[in-house]
């Protein structure tokens, strides 16, 4: 993750890993982080929240010297603004030129926290459109329930505001589920779909995580870099707990965007998963089949969709593998 925080010497390897707490959909990284420590310290994670608090302690210390960089503009930034979309003032940034690609971040994150290292590379060949979803970062929350349909419609609304007929879409975790929703609801606006460690239905997560989602509390994120990053840019920094509670409550509900709807996606899709990222292994295989994969390539030819499993990665650490991700994503995007 060489340049994620602006200079590779700002944080040591352990601190960088810890700073990815909360990347997942509805707080999955807490669990991923706990499992990471269980593996390394051979501890039983009987109380994941307790391990999370310990991890956050180190995260706070490591972030104290980096907060100023969280809001620094990337040199590739061409323009930014607020789009009036479905009652929101939706914050967006545009980097680079070329085929448009929309980046959809994970839960509780900002553009910088999720994409700071990836954007400059993609911007060399694409018009990168990064946005902050309802309640996240610079996009103020509104009196509207959180639903994947609404968030997917917001993506379409932004593209229409920017007068872009269609685009590639890349989503991580929560952003990946929103990408699924966008693909289902607005297929005519989608060129290619890139999905990183995400699901389109609750049962795509492993059972232990499904159970854990029911017990997350906003208090777990007090005094964390996630909160600091939010407060640095949010229109109403005091809305932090309400924002978390709103998304966590929605995260307790079971959801399913539909196997048939996913199967009907015509755009080429690239699915990137970690081998131990909390997504059920059977779901990964079934998803790829729904997207046209899992064939005997030597007989039937290669499908337009692709599946990549990165070894030795969790939901948290997967996003740290920037060079590996780009080596997979960029060839897929430019392939005719």
Coordinates of C-alpha atoms in Angstrom, one line a residue:
X1 CA 0.0 0.0 0.0
X2 CA 2.9 2.2 -0.7
X3 CA 1.4 5.7 -1.2
X4 CA -2.1 5.4 0.4
X5 CA -1.4 8.0 3.1
X6 CA 0.7 10.2 0.9
X7 CA 4.1 9.0 2.1
X8 CA 5.1 5.3 2.7
X9 CA 6.9 6.1 6.0
X10 CA 3.9 7.7 7.7
X11 CA 2.6 4.4 9.1
X12 CA 4.1 1.0 9.7
X13 CA 2.6 -2.1 8.2
X14 CA 0.6 -3.0 11.3
X15 CA -0.9 0.4 11.6
X16 CA -1.9 0.5 8.0
X17 CA -3.7 -2.8 8.4
X18 CA -5.5 -1.6 11.5
X19 CA -6.6 1.6 9.7
X20 CA -8.8 -0.5 7.4
X21 CA -11.3 -1.3 10.2
X22 CA -14.8 -0.7 8.9
X23 CA -14.2 -1.2 5.3
X24 CA -16.9 -3.8 5.0
X25 CA -20.5 -3.8 4.4
X26 CA -22.2 -2.8 7.6
X27 CA -19.0 -3.1 9.7
X28 CA -17.7 -6.5 8.5
X29 CA -14.0 -5.3 8.9
X30 CA -14.3 -5.4 12.6
X31 CA -14.8 -9.1 12.4
X32 CA -12.1 -9.5 9.7
X33 CA -9.7 -7.6 12.0
X34 CA -10.6 -9.8 15.0
X35 CA -10.0 -12.9 12.9
X36 CA -6.7 -11.4 11.7
X37 CA -5.6 -11.1 15.3
X38 CA -6.9 -14.5 16.2
X39 CA -4.8 -16.0 13.5
X40 CA -1.7 -14.1 14.4
X41 CA -1.9 -14.3 18.2
X42 CA -3.7 -17.7 18.4
X43 CA -6.4 -16.2 20.5
X44 CA -10.1 -17.3 20.7
X45 CA -12.3 -14.4 19.5
X46 CA -15.2 -15.2 21.8
X47 CA -16.1 -11.5 22.0
X48 CA -15.2 -9.8 18.7
X49 CA -16.2 -6.4 20.0
X50 CA -13.6 -6.7 22.8
X51 CA -10.9 -7.5 20.2
X52 CA -12.1 -4.6 18.1
X53 CA -11.7 -2.1 20.9
X54 CA -8.1 -3.2 21.4
X55 CA -7.4 -2.9 17.7
X56 CA -9.0 0.6 17.6
X57 CA -6.7 1.7 20.4
X58 CA -3.7 1.1 18.2
X59 CA -5.6 2.6 15.2
X60 CA -6.2 5.8 17.1
X61 CA -2.5 6.1 17.9
X62 CA -1.4 5.5 14.4
X63 CA -3.8 7.9 12.9
X64 CA -2.9 10.9 15.0
X65 CA -0.1 11.8 12.7
X66 CA -2.0 11.2 9.5
X67 CA -5.3 13.0 9.9
X68 CA -4.1 16.1 8.0
X69 CA -3.5 13.9 4.9
X70 CA -7.0 12.4 5.0
X71 CA -8.5 15.6 3.5
X72 CA -5.6 16.5 1.2
X73 CA -6.6 16.7 -2.5
X74 CA -5.2 14.1 -4.9
X75 CA -3.1 15.6 -7.7
X76 CA -5.3 13.9 -10.3
X77 CA -8.4 15.9 -9.2
X78 CA -10.0 17.6 -12.2
X79 CA -13.2 18.8 -10.6
X80 CA -15.5 18.2 -7.7
X81 CA -18.9 19.3 -6.7
X82 CA -22.4 18.5 -5.3
X83 CA -25.1 17.0 -7.6
X84 CA -28.8 17.5 -6.8
X85 CA -29.8 13.9 -6.9
X86 CA -33.0 12.4 -5.4
X87 CA -33.1 15.0 -2.6
X88 CA -29.4 14.7 -1.8
X89 CA -26.5 17.1 -2.4
X90 CA -24.3 14.2 -3.6
X91 CA -20.6 14.9 -3.4
X92 CA -18.5 13.7 -6.3
X93 CA -15.0 14.0 -7.7
X94 CA -13.7 13.6 -11.2
X95 CA -10.1 12.5 -11.9
X96 CA -8.5 11.9 -15.2
X97 CA -10.0 11.5 -18.7
X98 CA -11.2 8.6 -20.9
X99 CA -13.9 6.0 -20.4
X100 CA -15.9 6.8 -17.3
X101 CA -15.7 4.6 -14.3
X102 CA -17.7 5.1 -11.1
X103 CA -16.1 4.1 -7.7
X104 CA -18.5 3.1 -4.9
X105 CA -16.9 2.9 -1.5
X106 CA -17.4 0.6 1.5
X107 CA -19.6 1.5 4.5
X108 CA -18.7 4.4 6.7
X109 CA -15.9 5.5 4.4
X110 CA -14.9 8.5 2.4
X111 CA -13.4 8.6 -1.1
X112 CA -9.9 9.0 0.3
X113 CA -10.1 6.2 2.8
X114 CA -11.2 3.7 0.2
X115 CA -9.6 4.8 -3.1
X116 CA -6.7 7.1 -2.5
X117 CA -4.1 4.8 -3.9
X118 CA -6.2 3.3 -6.7
X119 CA -7.6 6.6 -8.2
X120 CA -4.3 8.0 -9.5
X121 CA -3.6 4.8 -11.4
X122 CA -7.1 4.4 -12.9
X123 CA -7.0 8.1 -13.8
X124 CA -4.2 7.5 -16.2
X125 CA -6.6 5.9 -18.6
X126 CA -10.1 6.6 -17.3
X127 CA -12.4 9.4 -16.2
X128 CA -12.7 8.3 -12.6
X129 CA -15.9 9.5 -10.9
X130 CA -15.8 8.9 -7.2
X131 CA -18.8 9.7 -5.0
X132 CA -19.7 9.6 -1.4
X133 CA -23.1 7.9 -0.7
X134 CA -25.9 9.2 1.4
X135 CA -24.7 10.2 4.8
X136 CA -21.0 9.4 4.0
X137 CA -18.3 12.0 4.0
X138 CA -19.3 15.3 2.4
X139 CA -22.8 14.0 1.4
X140 CA -25.2 15.0 4.1
X141 CA -27.8 12.5 5.3
X142 CA -31.4 13.2 4.5
X143 CA -34.7 12.0 5.9
X144 CA -34.8 9.0 3.6
X145 CA -34.5 5.3 4.5
X146 CA -31.3 3.6 3.5
X147 CA -32.0 1.0 0.7
X148 CA -29.9 -0.5 -1.9
X149 CA -32.4 0.6 -4.5
X150 CA -32.2 4.2 -3.5
X151 CA -28.4 4.2 -3.4
X152 CA -28.3 2.5 -6.8
X153 CA -30.7 5.2 -8.2
X154 CA -28.4 7.9 -6.8
X155 CA -25.5 6.5 -9.0
X156 CA -27.8 6.8 -12.0
X157 CA -28.9 10.3 -11.0
X158 CA -25.3 11.4 -10.8
X159 CA -24.4 10.1 -14.2
X160 CA -27.4 11.8 -15.7
X161 CA -26.4 15.1 -13.9
X162 CA -22.9 14.7 -15.5
X163 CA -24.5 14.0 -18.9
X164 CA -22.8 10.5 -19.0
X165 CA -24.9 7.9 -20.8
X166 CA -23.0 4.9 -19.5
X167 CA -20.0 3.9 -17.4
X168 CA -18.0 1.1 -15.9
X169 CA -18.8 0.7 -12.2
X170 CA -16.4 -0.6 -9.5
X171 CA -17.8 -1.3 -6.0
X172 CA -16.2 -2.6 -2.8
X173 CA -18.3 -4.2 0.0
X174 CA -21.3 -2.0 0.6
X175 CA -20.4 -0.3 -2.6
X176 CA -20.4 -3.6 -4.4
X177 CA -24.0 -4.3 -3.3
X178 CA -25.0 -0.9 -4.5
X179 CA -23.2 -1.7 -7.8
X180 CA -25.4 -4.8 -8.1
X181 CA -28.5 -2.7 -7.5
X182 CA -27.4 -0.2 -10.1
X183 CA -26.7 -3.0 -12.7
X184 CA -30.1 -4.5 -12.1
X185 CA -32.1 -1.2 -12.1
X186 CA -30.2 0.7 -14.8
X187 CA -28.7 -1.9 -17.2
X188 CA -28.6 0.5 -20.1
X189 CA -26.1 2.7 -18.2
X190 CA -23.6 0.0 -17.3
X191 CA -20.6 -0.9 -19.5
X192 CA -18.6 -3.2 -17.2
X193 CA -19.0 -4.2 -13.6
X194 CA -16.2 -4.8 -11.1
X195 CA -17.1 -6.2 -7.7
X196 CA -14.7 -6.6 -4.8
X197 CA -15.5 -8.7 -1.7
X198 CA -19.3 -8.2 -1.8
X199 CA -22.6 -10.0 -1.9
X200 CA -26.1 -9.3 -3.3
X201 CA -27.9 -11.2 -0.5
X202 CA -27.4 -11.7 3.2
X203 CA -26.8 -15.5 2.9
X204 CA -23.7 -14.7 0.8
X205 CA -21.9 -13.9 4.0
X206 CA -20.7 -16.8 6.2
X207 CA -23.2 -17.6 9.0
X208 CA -21.0 -16.2 11.8
X209 CA -21.0 -12.8 10.1
X210 CA -24.7 -12.9 9.5
X211 CA -25.2 -13.3 13.3
X212 CA -22.6 -10.7 14.1
X213 CA -24.3 -8.0 12.0
X214 CA -27.3 -8.1 14.4
X215 CA -25.2 -6.8 17.3
X216 CA -23.2 -3.9 16.0
X217 CA -23.4 -0.6 17.9
X218 CA -22.4 2.9 17.0
X219 CA -20.3 3.1 20.2
X220 CA -17.7 0.8 18.6
X221 CA -16.6 3.6 16.4
X222 CA -16.0 6.3 19.0
X223 CA -12.6 7.9 18.9
X224 CA -11.6 6.2 15.7
X225 CA -10.0 7.5 12.5
X226 CA -13.2 6.8 10.7
X227 CA -15.0 9.2 12.9
X228 CA -12.1 11.7 12.6
X229 CA -12.2 11.5 8.8
X230 CA -16.0 11.9 8.8
X231 CA -15.9 15.0 11.1
X232 CA -13.2 16.6 9.0
X233 CA -15.4 16.8 5.9
X234 CA -19.1 16.1 6.9
X235 CA -21.5 19.1 6.6
X236 CA -22.8 18.2 10.0
X237 CA -20.1 16.4 12.1
X238 CA -22.5 16.0 15.0
X239 CA -24.6 13.6 12.9
X240 CA -22.0 10.8 13.2
X241 CA -24.0 8.5 15.6
X242 CA -27.3 8.9 13.8
X243 CA -25.6 8.1 10.5
X244 CA -24.0 4.9 12.0
X245 CA -27.2 3.9 13.6
X246 CA -29.2 4.3 10.4
X247 CA -26.9 2.1 8.4
X248 CA -26.4 -0.5 11.1
X249 CA -30.1 -0.8 11.6
X250 CA -30.5 -1.4 7.9
X251 CA -27.6 -3.9 8.0
X252 CA -29.6 -6.0 10.5
X253 CA -32.2 -6.7 7.9
X254 CA -32.0 -9.7 5.5
X255 CA -31.9 -8.7 1.9
X256 CA -31.7 -10.5 -1.5
X257 CA -31.5 -8.6 -4.8
X258 CA -32.5 -11.8 -6.6
X259 CA -30.6 -14.6 -8.3
X260 CA -32.6 -14.1 -11.5
X261 CA -31.9 -10.4 -11.5
X262 CA -28.1 -11.1 -11.2
X263 CA -28.3 -13.7 -13.9
X264 CA -29.9 -11.2 -16.2
X265 CA -27.0 -8.8 -15.9
X266 CA -25.6 -8.6 -19.5
X267 CA -22.5 -6.4 -18.8
X268 CA -19.2 -8.2 -18.4
X269 CA -18.4 -8.6 -14.7
X270 CA -15.1 -9.0 -12.8
X271 CA -15.6 -10.6 -9.4
X272 CA -12.6 -10.2 -7.0
X273 CA -12.7 -12.0 -3.7
X274 CA -10.3 -12.9 -0.9
X275 CA -9.9 -16.6 -0.1
X276 CA -10.9 -15.9 3.5
X277 CA -12.9 -12.7 3.3
X278 CA -16.1 -13.7 5.0
X279 CA -18.0 -14.4 1.8
X280 CA -19.2 -18.0 1.6
X281 CA -17.2 -20.1 -0.8
X282 CA -20.2 -21.6 -2.3
X283 CA -21.7 -18.2 -2.9
X284 CA -18.6 -17.1 -4.8
X285 CA -18.9 -20.1 -7.1
X286 CA -22.7 -19.7 -7.6
X287 CA -22.3 -15.9 -8.2
X288 CA -19.7 -16.6 -11.0
X289 CA -22.0 -19.1 -12.6
X290 CA -24.9 -16.6 -12.5
X291 CA -22.7 -14.1 -14.3
X292 CA -21.9 -16.7 -17.1
X293 CA -18.7 -18.2 -15.7
X294 CA -17.8 -21.7 -14.5
X295 CA -17.8 -23.2 -18.0
X296 CA -15.2 -25.5 -19.6
X297 CA -13.3 -22.8 -21.4
X298 CA -11.4 -25.1 -23.7
X299 CA -14.7 -26.4 -25.1
X300 CA -17.1 -23.4 -24.8
X301 CA -14.6 -20.6 -24.9
X302 CA -13.9 -18.1 -22.2
X303 CA -16.9 -16.2 -20.8
X304 CA -17.0 -12.4 -20.8
X305 CA -17.0 -12.4 -17.0
X306 CA -14.1 -13.2 -14.8
X307 CA -13.4 -14.4 -11.3
X308 CA -10.3 -13.7 -9.2
X309 CA -9.5 -15.1 -5.8
X310 CA -6.6 -13.5 -4.1
X311 CA -4.8 -16.0 -1.8
X312 CA -4.0 -15.2 1.8
X313 CA -6.4 -12.2 2.0
X314 CA -9.3 -11.2 4.2
X315 CA -12.0 -8.7 3.6
X316 CA -9.8 -6.1 5.2
X317 CA -6.4 -6.9 3.8
X318 CA -7.8 -7.5 0.3
X319 CA -8.1 -3.7 -0.2
X320 CA -4.4 -3.3 0.7
X321 CA -3.3 -5.3 -2.3
X322 CA -3.3 -2.3 -4.6
X323 CA -0.8 -3.6 -7.2
X324 CA -2.5 -6.9 -7.4
X325 CA -6.0 -5.4 -7.7
X326 CA -4.9 -3.0 -10.4
X327 CA -3.1 -5.9 -12.3
X328 CA -6.5 -7.6 -12.5
X329 CA -8.8 -4.7 -12.9
X330 CA -7.0 -2.7 -15.6
X331 CA -6.7 -5.4 -18.2
X332 CA -10.4 -6.3 -17.7
X333 CA -11.5 -2.7 -18.2
X334 CA -9.5 -2.2 -21.5
X335 CA -10.4 -5.6 -22.9
X336 CA -12.7 -5.2 -26.0

